[in-house]
CSV table of N, CA and C in Angstrom, one decimal:
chain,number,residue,atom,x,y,z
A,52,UNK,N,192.3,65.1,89.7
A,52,UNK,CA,192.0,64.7,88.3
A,52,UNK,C,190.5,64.4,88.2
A,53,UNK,N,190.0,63.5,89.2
A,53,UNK,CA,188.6,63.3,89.5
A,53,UNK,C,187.3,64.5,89.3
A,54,UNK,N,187.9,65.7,90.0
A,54,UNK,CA,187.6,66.6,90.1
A,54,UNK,C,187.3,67.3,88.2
A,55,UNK,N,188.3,67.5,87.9
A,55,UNK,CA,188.2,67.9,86.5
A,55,UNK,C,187.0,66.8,85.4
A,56,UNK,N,187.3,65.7,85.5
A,56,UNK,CA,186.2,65.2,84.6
A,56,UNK,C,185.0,65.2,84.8
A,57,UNK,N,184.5,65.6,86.5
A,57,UNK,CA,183.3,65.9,87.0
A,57,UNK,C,182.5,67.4,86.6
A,58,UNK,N,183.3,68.2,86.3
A,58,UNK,CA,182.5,69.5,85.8
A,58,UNK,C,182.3,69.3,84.5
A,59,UNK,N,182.6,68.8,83.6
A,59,UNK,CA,182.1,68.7,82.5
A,59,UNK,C,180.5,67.7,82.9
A,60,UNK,N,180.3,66.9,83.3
A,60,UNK,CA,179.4,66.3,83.7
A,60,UNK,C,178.2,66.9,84.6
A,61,UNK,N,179.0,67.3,85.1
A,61,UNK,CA,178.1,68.5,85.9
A,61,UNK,C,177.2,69.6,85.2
A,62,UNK,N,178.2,70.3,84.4
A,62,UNK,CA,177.6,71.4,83.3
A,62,UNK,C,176.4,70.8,82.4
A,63,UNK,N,177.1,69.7,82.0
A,63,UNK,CA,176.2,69.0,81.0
A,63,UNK,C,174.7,68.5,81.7
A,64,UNK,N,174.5,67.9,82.7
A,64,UNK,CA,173.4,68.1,83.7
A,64,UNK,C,172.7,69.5,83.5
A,65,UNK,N,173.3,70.3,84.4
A,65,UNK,CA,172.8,71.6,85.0
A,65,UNK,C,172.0,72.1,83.7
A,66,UNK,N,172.7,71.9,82.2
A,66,UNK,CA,172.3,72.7,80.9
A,66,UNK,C,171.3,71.5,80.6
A,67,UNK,N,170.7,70.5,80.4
A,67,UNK,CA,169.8,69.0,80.4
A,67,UNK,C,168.8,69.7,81.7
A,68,UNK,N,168.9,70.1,82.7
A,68,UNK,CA,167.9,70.7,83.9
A,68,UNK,C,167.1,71.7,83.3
A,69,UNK,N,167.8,72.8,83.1
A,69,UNK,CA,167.7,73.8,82.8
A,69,UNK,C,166.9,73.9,81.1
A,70,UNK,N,167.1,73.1,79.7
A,70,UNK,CA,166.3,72.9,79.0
A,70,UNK,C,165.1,72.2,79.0
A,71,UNK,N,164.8,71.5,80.1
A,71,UNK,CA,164.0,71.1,80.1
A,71,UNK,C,163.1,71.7,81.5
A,72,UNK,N,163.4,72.7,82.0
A,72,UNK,CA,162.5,74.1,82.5
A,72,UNK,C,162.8,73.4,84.3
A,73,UNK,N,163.3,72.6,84.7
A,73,UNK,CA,163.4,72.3,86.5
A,73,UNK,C,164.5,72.7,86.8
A,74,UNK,N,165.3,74.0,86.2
A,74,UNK,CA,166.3,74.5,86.9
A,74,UNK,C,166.6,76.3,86.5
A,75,UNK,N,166.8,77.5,86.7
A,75,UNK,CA,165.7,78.3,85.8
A,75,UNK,C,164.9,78.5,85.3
A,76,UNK,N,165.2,79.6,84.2
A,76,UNK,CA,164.3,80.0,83.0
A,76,UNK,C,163.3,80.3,83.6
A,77,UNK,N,162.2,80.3,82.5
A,77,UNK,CA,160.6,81.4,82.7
A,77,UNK,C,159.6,80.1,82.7
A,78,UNK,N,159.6,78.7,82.5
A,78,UNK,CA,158.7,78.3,82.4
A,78,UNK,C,157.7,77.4,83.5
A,79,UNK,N,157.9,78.0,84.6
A,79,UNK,CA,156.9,77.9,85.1
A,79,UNK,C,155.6,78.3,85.2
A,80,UNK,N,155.0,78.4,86.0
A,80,UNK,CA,153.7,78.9,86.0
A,80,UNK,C,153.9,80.3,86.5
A,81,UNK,N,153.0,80.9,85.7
A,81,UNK,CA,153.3,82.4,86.2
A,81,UNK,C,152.4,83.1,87.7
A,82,UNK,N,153.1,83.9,88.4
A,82,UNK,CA,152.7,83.9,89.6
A,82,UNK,C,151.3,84.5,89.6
A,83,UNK,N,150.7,84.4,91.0
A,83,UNK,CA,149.2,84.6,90.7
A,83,UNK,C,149.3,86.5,90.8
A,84,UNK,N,147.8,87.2,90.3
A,84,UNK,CA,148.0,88.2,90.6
A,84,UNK,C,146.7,88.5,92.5
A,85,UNK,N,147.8,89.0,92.7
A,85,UNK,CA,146.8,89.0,94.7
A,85,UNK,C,145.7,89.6,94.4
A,86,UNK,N,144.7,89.5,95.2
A,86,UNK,CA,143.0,90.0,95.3
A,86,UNK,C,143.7,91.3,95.7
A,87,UNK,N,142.8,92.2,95.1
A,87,UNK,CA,143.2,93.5,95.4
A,87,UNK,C,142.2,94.4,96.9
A,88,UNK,N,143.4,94.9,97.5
A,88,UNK,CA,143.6,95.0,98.8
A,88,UNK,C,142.0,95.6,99.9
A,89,UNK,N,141.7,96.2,98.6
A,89,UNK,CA,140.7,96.6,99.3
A,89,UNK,C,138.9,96.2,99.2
A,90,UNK,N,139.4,94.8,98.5
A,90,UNK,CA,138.4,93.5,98.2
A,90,UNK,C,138.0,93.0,99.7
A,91,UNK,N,136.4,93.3,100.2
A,91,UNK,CA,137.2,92.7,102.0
A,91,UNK,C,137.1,91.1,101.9
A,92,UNK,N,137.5,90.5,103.0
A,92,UNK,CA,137.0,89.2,103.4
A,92,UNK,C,135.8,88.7,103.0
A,93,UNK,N,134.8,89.2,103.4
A,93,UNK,CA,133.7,88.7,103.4
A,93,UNK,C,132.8,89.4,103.2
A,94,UNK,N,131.3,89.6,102.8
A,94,UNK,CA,130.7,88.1,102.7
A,94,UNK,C,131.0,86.8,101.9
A,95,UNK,N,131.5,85.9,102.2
A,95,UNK,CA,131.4,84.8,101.7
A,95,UNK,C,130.1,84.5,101.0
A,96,UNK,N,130.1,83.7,99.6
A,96,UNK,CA,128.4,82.6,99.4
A,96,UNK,C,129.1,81.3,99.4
A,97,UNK,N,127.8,80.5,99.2
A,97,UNK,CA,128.3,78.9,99.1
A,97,UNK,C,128.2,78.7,97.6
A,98,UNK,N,127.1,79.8,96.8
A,98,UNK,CA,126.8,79.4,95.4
A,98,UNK,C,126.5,80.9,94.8
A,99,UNK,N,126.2,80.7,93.5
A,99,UNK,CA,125.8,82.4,93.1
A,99,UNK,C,124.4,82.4,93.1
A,100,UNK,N,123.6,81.1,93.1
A,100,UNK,CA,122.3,81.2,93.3
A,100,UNK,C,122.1,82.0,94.9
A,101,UNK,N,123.4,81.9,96.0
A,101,UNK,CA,123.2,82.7,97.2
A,101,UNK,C,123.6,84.4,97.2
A,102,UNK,N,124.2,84.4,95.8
A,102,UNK,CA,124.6,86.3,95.5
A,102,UNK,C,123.4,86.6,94.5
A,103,UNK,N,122.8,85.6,94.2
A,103,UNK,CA,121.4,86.0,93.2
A,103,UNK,C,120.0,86.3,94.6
A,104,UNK,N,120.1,85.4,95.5
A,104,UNK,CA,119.1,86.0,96.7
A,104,UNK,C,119.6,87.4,97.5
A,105,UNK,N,120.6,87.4,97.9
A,105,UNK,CA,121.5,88.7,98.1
A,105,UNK,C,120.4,89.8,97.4
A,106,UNK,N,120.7,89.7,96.0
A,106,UNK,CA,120.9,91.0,95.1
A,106,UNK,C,119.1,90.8,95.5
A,107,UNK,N,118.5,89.5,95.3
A,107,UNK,CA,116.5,90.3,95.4
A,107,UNK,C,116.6,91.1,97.2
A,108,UNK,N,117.1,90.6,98.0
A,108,UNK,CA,117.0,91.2,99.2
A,108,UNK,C,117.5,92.6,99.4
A,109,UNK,N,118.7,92.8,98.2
A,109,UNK,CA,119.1,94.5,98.0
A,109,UNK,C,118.5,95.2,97.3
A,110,UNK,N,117.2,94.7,96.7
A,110,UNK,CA,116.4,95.0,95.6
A,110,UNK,C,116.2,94.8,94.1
A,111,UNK,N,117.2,93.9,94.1
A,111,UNK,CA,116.8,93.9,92.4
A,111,UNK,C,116.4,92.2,92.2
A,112,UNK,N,115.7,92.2,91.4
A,112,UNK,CA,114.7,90.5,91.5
A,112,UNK,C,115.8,90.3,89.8
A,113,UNK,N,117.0,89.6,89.9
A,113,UNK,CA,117.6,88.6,88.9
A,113,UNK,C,116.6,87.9,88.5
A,114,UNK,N,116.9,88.0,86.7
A,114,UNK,CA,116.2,86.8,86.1
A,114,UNK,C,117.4,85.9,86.0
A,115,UNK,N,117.2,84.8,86.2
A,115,UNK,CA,118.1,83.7,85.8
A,115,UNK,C,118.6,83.5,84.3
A,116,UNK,N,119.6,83.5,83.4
A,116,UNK,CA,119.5,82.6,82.3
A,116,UNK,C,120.3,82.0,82.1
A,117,UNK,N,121.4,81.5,83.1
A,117,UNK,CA,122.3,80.5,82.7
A,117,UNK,C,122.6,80.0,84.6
A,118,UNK,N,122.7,78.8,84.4
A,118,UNK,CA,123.3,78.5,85.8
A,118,UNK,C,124.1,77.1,86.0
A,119,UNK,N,125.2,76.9,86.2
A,119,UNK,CA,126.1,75.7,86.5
A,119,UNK,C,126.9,76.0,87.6
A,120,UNK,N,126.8,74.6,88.2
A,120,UNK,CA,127.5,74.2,89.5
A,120,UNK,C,128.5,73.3,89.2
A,121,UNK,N,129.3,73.1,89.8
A,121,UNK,CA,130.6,72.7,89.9
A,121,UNK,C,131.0,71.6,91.2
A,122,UNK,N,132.0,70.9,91.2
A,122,UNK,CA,132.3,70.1,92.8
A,122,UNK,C,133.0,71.8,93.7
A,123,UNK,N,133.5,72.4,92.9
A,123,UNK,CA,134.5,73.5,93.4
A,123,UNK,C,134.0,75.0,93.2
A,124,UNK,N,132.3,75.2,93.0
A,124,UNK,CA,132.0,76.4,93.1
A,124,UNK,C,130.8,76.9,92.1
A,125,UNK,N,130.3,77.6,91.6
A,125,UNK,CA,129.6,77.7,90.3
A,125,UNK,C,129.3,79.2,90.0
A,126,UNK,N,128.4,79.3,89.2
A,126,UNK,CA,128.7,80.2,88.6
A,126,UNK,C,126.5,80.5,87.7
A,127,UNK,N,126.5,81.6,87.6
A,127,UNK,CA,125.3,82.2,86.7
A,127,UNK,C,125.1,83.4,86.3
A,128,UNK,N,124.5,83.8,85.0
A,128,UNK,CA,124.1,84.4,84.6
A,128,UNK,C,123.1,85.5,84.7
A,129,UNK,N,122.5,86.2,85.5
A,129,UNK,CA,121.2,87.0,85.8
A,129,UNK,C,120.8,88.3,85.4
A,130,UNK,N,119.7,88.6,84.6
A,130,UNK,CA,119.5,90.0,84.2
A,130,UNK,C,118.7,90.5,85.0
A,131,UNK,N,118.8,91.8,85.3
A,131,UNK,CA,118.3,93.1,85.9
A,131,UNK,C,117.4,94.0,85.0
A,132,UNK,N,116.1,94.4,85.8
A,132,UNK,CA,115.6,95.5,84.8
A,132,UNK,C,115.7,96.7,85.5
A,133,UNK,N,116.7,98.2,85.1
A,133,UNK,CA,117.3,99.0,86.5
A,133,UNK,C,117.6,100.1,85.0
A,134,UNK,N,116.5,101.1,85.6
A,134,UNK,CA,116.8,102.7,85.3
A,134,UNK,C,116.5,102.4,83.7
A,135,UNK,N,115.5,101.8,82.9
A,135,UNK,CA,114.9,101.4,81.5
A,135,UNK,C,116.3,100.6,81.1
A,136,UNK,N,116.9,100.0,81.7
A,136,UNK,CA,118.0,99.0,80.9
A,136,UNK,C,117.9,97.6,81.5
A,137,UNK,N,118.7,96.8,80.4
A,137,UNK,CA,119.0,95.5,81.1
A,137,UNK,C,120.4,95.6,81.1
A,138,UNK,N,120.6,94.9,82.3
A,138,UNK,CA,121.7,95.0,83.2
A,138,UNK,C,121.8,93.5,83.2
A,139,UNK,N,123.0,93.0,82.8
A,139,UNK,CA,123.7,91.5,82.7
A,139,UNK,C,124.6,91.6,84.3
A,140,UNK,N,124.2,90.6,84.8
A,140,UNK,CA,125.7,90.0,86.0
A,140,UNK,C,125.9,88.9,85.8
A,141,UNK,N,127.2,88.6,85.6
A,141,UNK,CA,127.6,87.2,85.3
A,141,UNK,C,128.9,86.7,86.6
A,142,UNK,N,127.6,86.0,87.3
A,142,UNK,CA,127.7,85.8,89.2
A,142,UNK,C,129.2,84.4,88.7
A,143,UNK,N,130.6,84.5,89.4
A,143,UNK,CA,131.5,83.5,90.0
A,143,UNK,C,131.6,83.6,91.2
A,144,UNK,N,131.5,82.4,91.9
A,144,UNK,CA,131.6,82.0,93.1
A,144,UNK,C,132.4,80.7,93.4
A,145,UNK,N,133.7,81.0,93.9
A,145,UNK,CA,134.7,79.8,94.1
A,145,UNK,C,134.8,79.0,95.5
A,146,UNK,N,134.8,77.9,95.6
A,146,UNK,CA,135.1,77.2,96.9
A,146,UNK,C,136.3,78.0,97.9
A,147,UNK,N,136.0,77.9,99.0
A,147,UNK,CA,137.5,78.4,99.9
A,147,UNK,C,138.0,77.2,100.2
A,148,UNK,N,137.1,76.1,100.0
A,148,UNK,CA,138.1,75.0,100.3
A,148,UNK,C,138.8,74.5,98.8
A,149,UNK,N,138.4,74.8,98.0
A,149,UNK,CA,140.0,74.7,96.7
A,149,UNK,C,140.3,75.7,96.7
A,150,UNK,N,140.4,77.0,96.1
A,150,UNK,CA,140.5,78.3,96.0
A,150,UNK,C,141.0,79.1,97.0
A,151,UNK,N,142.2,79.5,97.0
A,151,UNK,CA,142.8,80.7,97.9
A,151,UNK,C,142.2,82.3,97.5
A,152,UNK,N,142.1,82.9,98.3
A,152,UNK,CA,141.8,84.3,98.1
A,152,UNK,C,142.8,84.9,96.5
A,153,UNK,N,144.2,84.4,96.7
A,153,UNK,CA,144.6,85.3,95.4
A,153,UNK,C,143.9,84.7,94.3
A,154,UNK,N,143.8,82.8,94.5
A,154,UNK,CA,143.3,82.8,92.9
A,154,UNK,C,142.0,83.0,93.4
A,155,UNK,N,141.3,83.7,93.4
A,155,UNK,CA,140.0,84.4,93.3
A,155,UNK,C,140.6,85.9,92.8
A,156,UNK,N,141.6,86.8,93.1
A,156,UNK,CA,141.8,87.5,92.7
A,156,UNK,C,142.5,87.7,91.2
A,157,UNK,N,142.8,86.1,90.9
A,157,UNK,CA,143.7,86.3,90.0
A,157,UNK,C,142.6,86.3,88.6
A,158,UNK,N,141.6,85.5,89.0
A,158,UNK,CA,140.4,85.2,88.1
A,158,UNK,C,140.0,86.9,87.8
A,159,UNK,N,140.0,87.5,88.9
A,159,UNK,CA,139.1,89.2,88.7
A,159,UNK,C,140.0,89.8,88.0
A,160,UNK,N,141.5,89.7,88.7
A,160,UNK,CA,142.4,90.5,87.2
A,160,UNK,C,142.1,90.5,86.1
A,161,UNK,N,142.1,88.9,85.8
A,161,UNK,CA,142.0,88.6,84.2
A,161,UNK,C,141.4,89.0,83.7
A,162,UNK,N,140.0,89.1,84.3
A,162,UNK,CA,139.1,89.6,83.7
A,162,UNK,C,138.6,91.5,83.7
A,163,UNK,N,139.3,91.8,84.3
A,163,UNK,CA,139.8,93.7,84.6
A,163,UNK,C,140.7,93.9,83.8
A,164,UNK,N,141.8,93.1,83.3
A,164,UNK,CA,142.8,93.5,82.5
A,164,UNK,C,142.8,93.1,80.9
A,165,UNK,N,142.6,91.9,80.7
A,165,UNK,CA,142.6,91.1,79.5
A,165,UNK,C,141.0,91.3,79.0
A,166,UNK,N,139.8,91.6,79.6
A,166,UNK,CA,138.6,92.5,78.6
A,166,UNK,C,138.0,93.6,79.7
A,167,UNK,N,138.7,93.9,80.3
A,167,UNK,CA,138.3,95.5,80.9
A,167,UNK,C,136.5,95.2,81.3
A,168,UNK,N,137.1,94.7,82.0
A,168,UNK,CA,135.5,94.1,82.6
A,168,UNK,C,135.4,95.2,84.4
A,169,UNK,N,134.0,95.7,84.6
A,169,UNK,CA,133.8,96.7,85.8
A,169,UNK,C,133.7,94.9,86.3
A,170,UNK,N,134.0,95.0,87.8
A,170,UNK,CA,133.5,93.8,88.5
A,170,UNK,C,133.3,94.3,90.3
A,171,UNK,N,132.2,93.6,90.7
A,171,UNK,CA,131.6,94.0,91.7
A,171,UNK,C,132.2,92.6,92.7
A,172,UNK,N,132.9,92.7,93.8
A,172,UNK,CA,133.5,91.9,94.3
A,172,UNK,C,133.5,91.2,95.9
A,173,UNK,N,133.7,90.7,96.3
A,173,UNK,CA,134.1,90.4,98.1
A,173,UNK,C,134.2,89.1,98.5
A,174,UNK,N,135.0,88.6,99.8
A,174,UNK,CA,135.2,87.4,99.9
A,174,UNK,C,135.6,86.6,99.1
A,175,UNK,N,134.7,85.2,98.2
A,175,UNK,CA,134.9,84.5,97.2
A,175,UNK,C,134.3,84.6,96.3
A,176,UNK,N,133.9,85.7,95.7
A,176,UNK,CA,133.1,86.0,94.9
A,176,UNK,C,133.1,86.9,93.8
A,177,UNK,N,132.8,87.1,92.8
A,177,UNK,CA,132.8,88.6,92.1
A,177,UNK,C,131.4,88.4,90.9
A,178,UNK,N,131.2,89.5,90.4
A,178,UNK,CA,130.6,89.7,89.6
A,178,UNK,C,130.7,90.5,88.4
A,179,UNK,N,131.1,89.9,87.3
A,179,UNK,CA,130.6,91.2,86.1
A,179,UNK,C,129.9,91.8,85.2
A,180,UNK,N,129.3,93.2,85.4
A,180,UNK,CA,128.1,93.6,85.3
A,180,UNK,C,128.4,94.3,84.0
A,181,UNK,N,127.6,94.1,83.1
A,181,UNK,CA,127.5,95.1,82.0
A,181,UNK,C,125.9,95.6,82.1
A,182,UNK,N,125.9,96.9,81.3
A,182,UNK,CA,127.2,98.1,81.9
A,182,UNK,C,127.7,98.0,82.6
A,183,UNK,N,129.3,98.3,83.1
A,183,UNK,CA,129.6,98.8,83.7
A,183,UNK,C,129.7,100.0,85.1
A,184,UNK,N,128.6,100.8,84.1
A,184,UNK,CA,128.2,101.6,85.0
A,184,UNK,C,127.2,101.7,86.2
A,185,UNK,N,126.5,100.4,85.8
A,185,UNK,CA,125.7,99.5,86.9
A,185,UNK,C,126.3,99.0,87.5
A,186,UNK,N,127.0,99.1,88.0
A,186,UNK,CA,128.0,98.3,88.5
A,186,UNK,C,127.9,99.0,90.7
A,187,UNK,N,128.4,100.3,90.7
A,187,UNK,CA,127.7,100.6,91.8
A,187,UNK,C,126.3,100.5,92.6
A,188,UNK,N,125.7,100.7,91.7
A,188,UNK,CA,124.3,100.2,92.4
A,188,UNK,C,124.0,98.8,92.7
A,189,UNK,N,124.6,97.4,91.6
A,189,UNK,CA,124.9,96.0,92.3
A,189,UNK,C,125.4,96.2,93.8
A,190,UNK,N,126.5,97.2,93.6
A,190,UNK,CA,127.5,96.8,94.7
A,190,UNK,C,126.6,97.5,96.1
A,191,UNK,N,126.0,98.2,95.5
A,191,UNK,CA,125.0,99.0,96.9
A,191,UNK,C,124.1,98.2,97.7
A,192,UNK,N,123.7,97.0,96.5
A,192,UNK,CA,122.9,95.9,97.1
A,192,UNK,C,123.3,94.8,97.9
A,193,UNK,N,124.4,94.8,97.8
A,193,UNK,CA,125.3,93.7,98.1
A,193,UNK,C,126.4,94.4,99.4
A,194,UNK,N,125.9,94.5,100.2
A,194,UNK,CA,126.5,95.0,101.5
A,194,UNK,C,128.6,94.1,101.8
A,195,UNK,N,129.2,95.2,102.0
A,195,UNK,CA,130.1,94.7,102.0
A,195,UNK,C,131.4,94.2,100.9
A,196,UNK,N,130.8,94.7,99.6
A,196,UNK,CA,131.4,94.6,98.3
A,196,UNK,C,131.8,96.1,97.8
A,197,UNK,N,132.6,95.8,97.2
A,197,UNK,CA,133.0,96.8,96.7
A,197,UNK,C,133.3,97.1,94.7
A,198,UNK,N,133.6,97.8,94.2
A,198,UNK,CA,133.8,98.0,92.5
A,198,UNK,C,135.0,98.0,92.5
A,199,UNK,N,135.7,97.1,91.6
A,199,UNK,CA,136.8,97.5,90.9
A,199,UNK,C,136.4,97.3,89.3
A,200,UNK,N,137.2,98.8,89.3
A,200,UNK,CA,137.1,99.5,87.8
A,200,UNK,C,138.1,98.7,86.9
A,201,UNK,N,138.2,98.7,85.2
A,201,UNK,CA,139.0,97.7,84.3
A,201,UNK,C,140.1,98.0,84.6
A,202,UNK,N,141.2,97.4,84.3
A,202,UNK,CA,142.6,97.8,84.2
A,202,UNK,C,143.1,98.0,83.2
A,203,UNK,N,143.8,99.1,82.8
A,203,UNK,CA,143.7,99.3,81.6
A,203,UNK,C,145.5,99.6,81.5
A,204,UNK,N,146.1,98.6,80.6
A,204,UNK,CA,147.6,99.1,80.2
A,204,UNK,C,148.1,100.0,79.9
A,205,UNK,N,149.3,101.0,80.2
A,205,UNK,CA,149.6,102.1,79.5
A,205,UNK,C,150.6,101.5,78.8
């Protein structure tokens, strides 16, 4: 008899769990998307002011026009003057000590899928270059990186 009055109590629970998202359902956080595969390890930077010395050492001298640092990584702005254009990179660079490789990847999705951004990438790092079609030649400068192209939904 014990038995019987306990599943109603039980159900009643499980369905109290479950509306309020710690037992099923979708409302968690949605999984990350992985760095894509052919993104390598490394080079690592410590800062983007260190993929802005990179790019003058690969030949192109960034002008600076935006730059912030972070406890967990930073980030800047730099224009290029390449083939009579200006060329925008807008340098992220994430800690490996907060930051796992996917969410570094998951940051590059977003930005490949949700505004179809070219990004030049590796390690902890990525870049997105407008044009996009400058985007290979960043990456030529930058040993070890590679391009991924936007993602685009069908």
């Amino acid at each position: 008899m014990r038995t019987r009055k306990s599943i109603p109590l039980l159900l009643g629970l499980l369905l109290t769990l479950s509306g309020c998202g710690l037992v099923g359902g979708d409302r968690g956080p949605k999984p990350l998307t992985p760095m894509p595969s052919q993104v390598p390890i490394g080079p690592e930077y410590a800062t983007a002011d260190d993929v802005i010395a990179a790019l003058a050492k690969g030949g192109f001298d960034c002008k600076v026009t935006v730059r912030n640092d972070y406890p967990h990584g930073s980030n800047a702005t730099c224009e290029v003057q390449h083939r009579g254009t200006t060329v925008v990179n807008e340098i992220s660079v994430l800690s490996t000590a907060r930051f796992s490789r996917d969410e570094v990847g998951d940051s590059i999705a977003t930005g490949r899928r949700a505004y179809r951004h070219t990004i030049v990438a590796a390690g902890n790092w990525f870049i997105w270059v407008r044009p996009g079609i400058y985007a290979y030649d960043m990456a030529a400068a930058l040993p070890g990186s590679v391009v991924l192209e936007p993602l685009v939904e069908k």
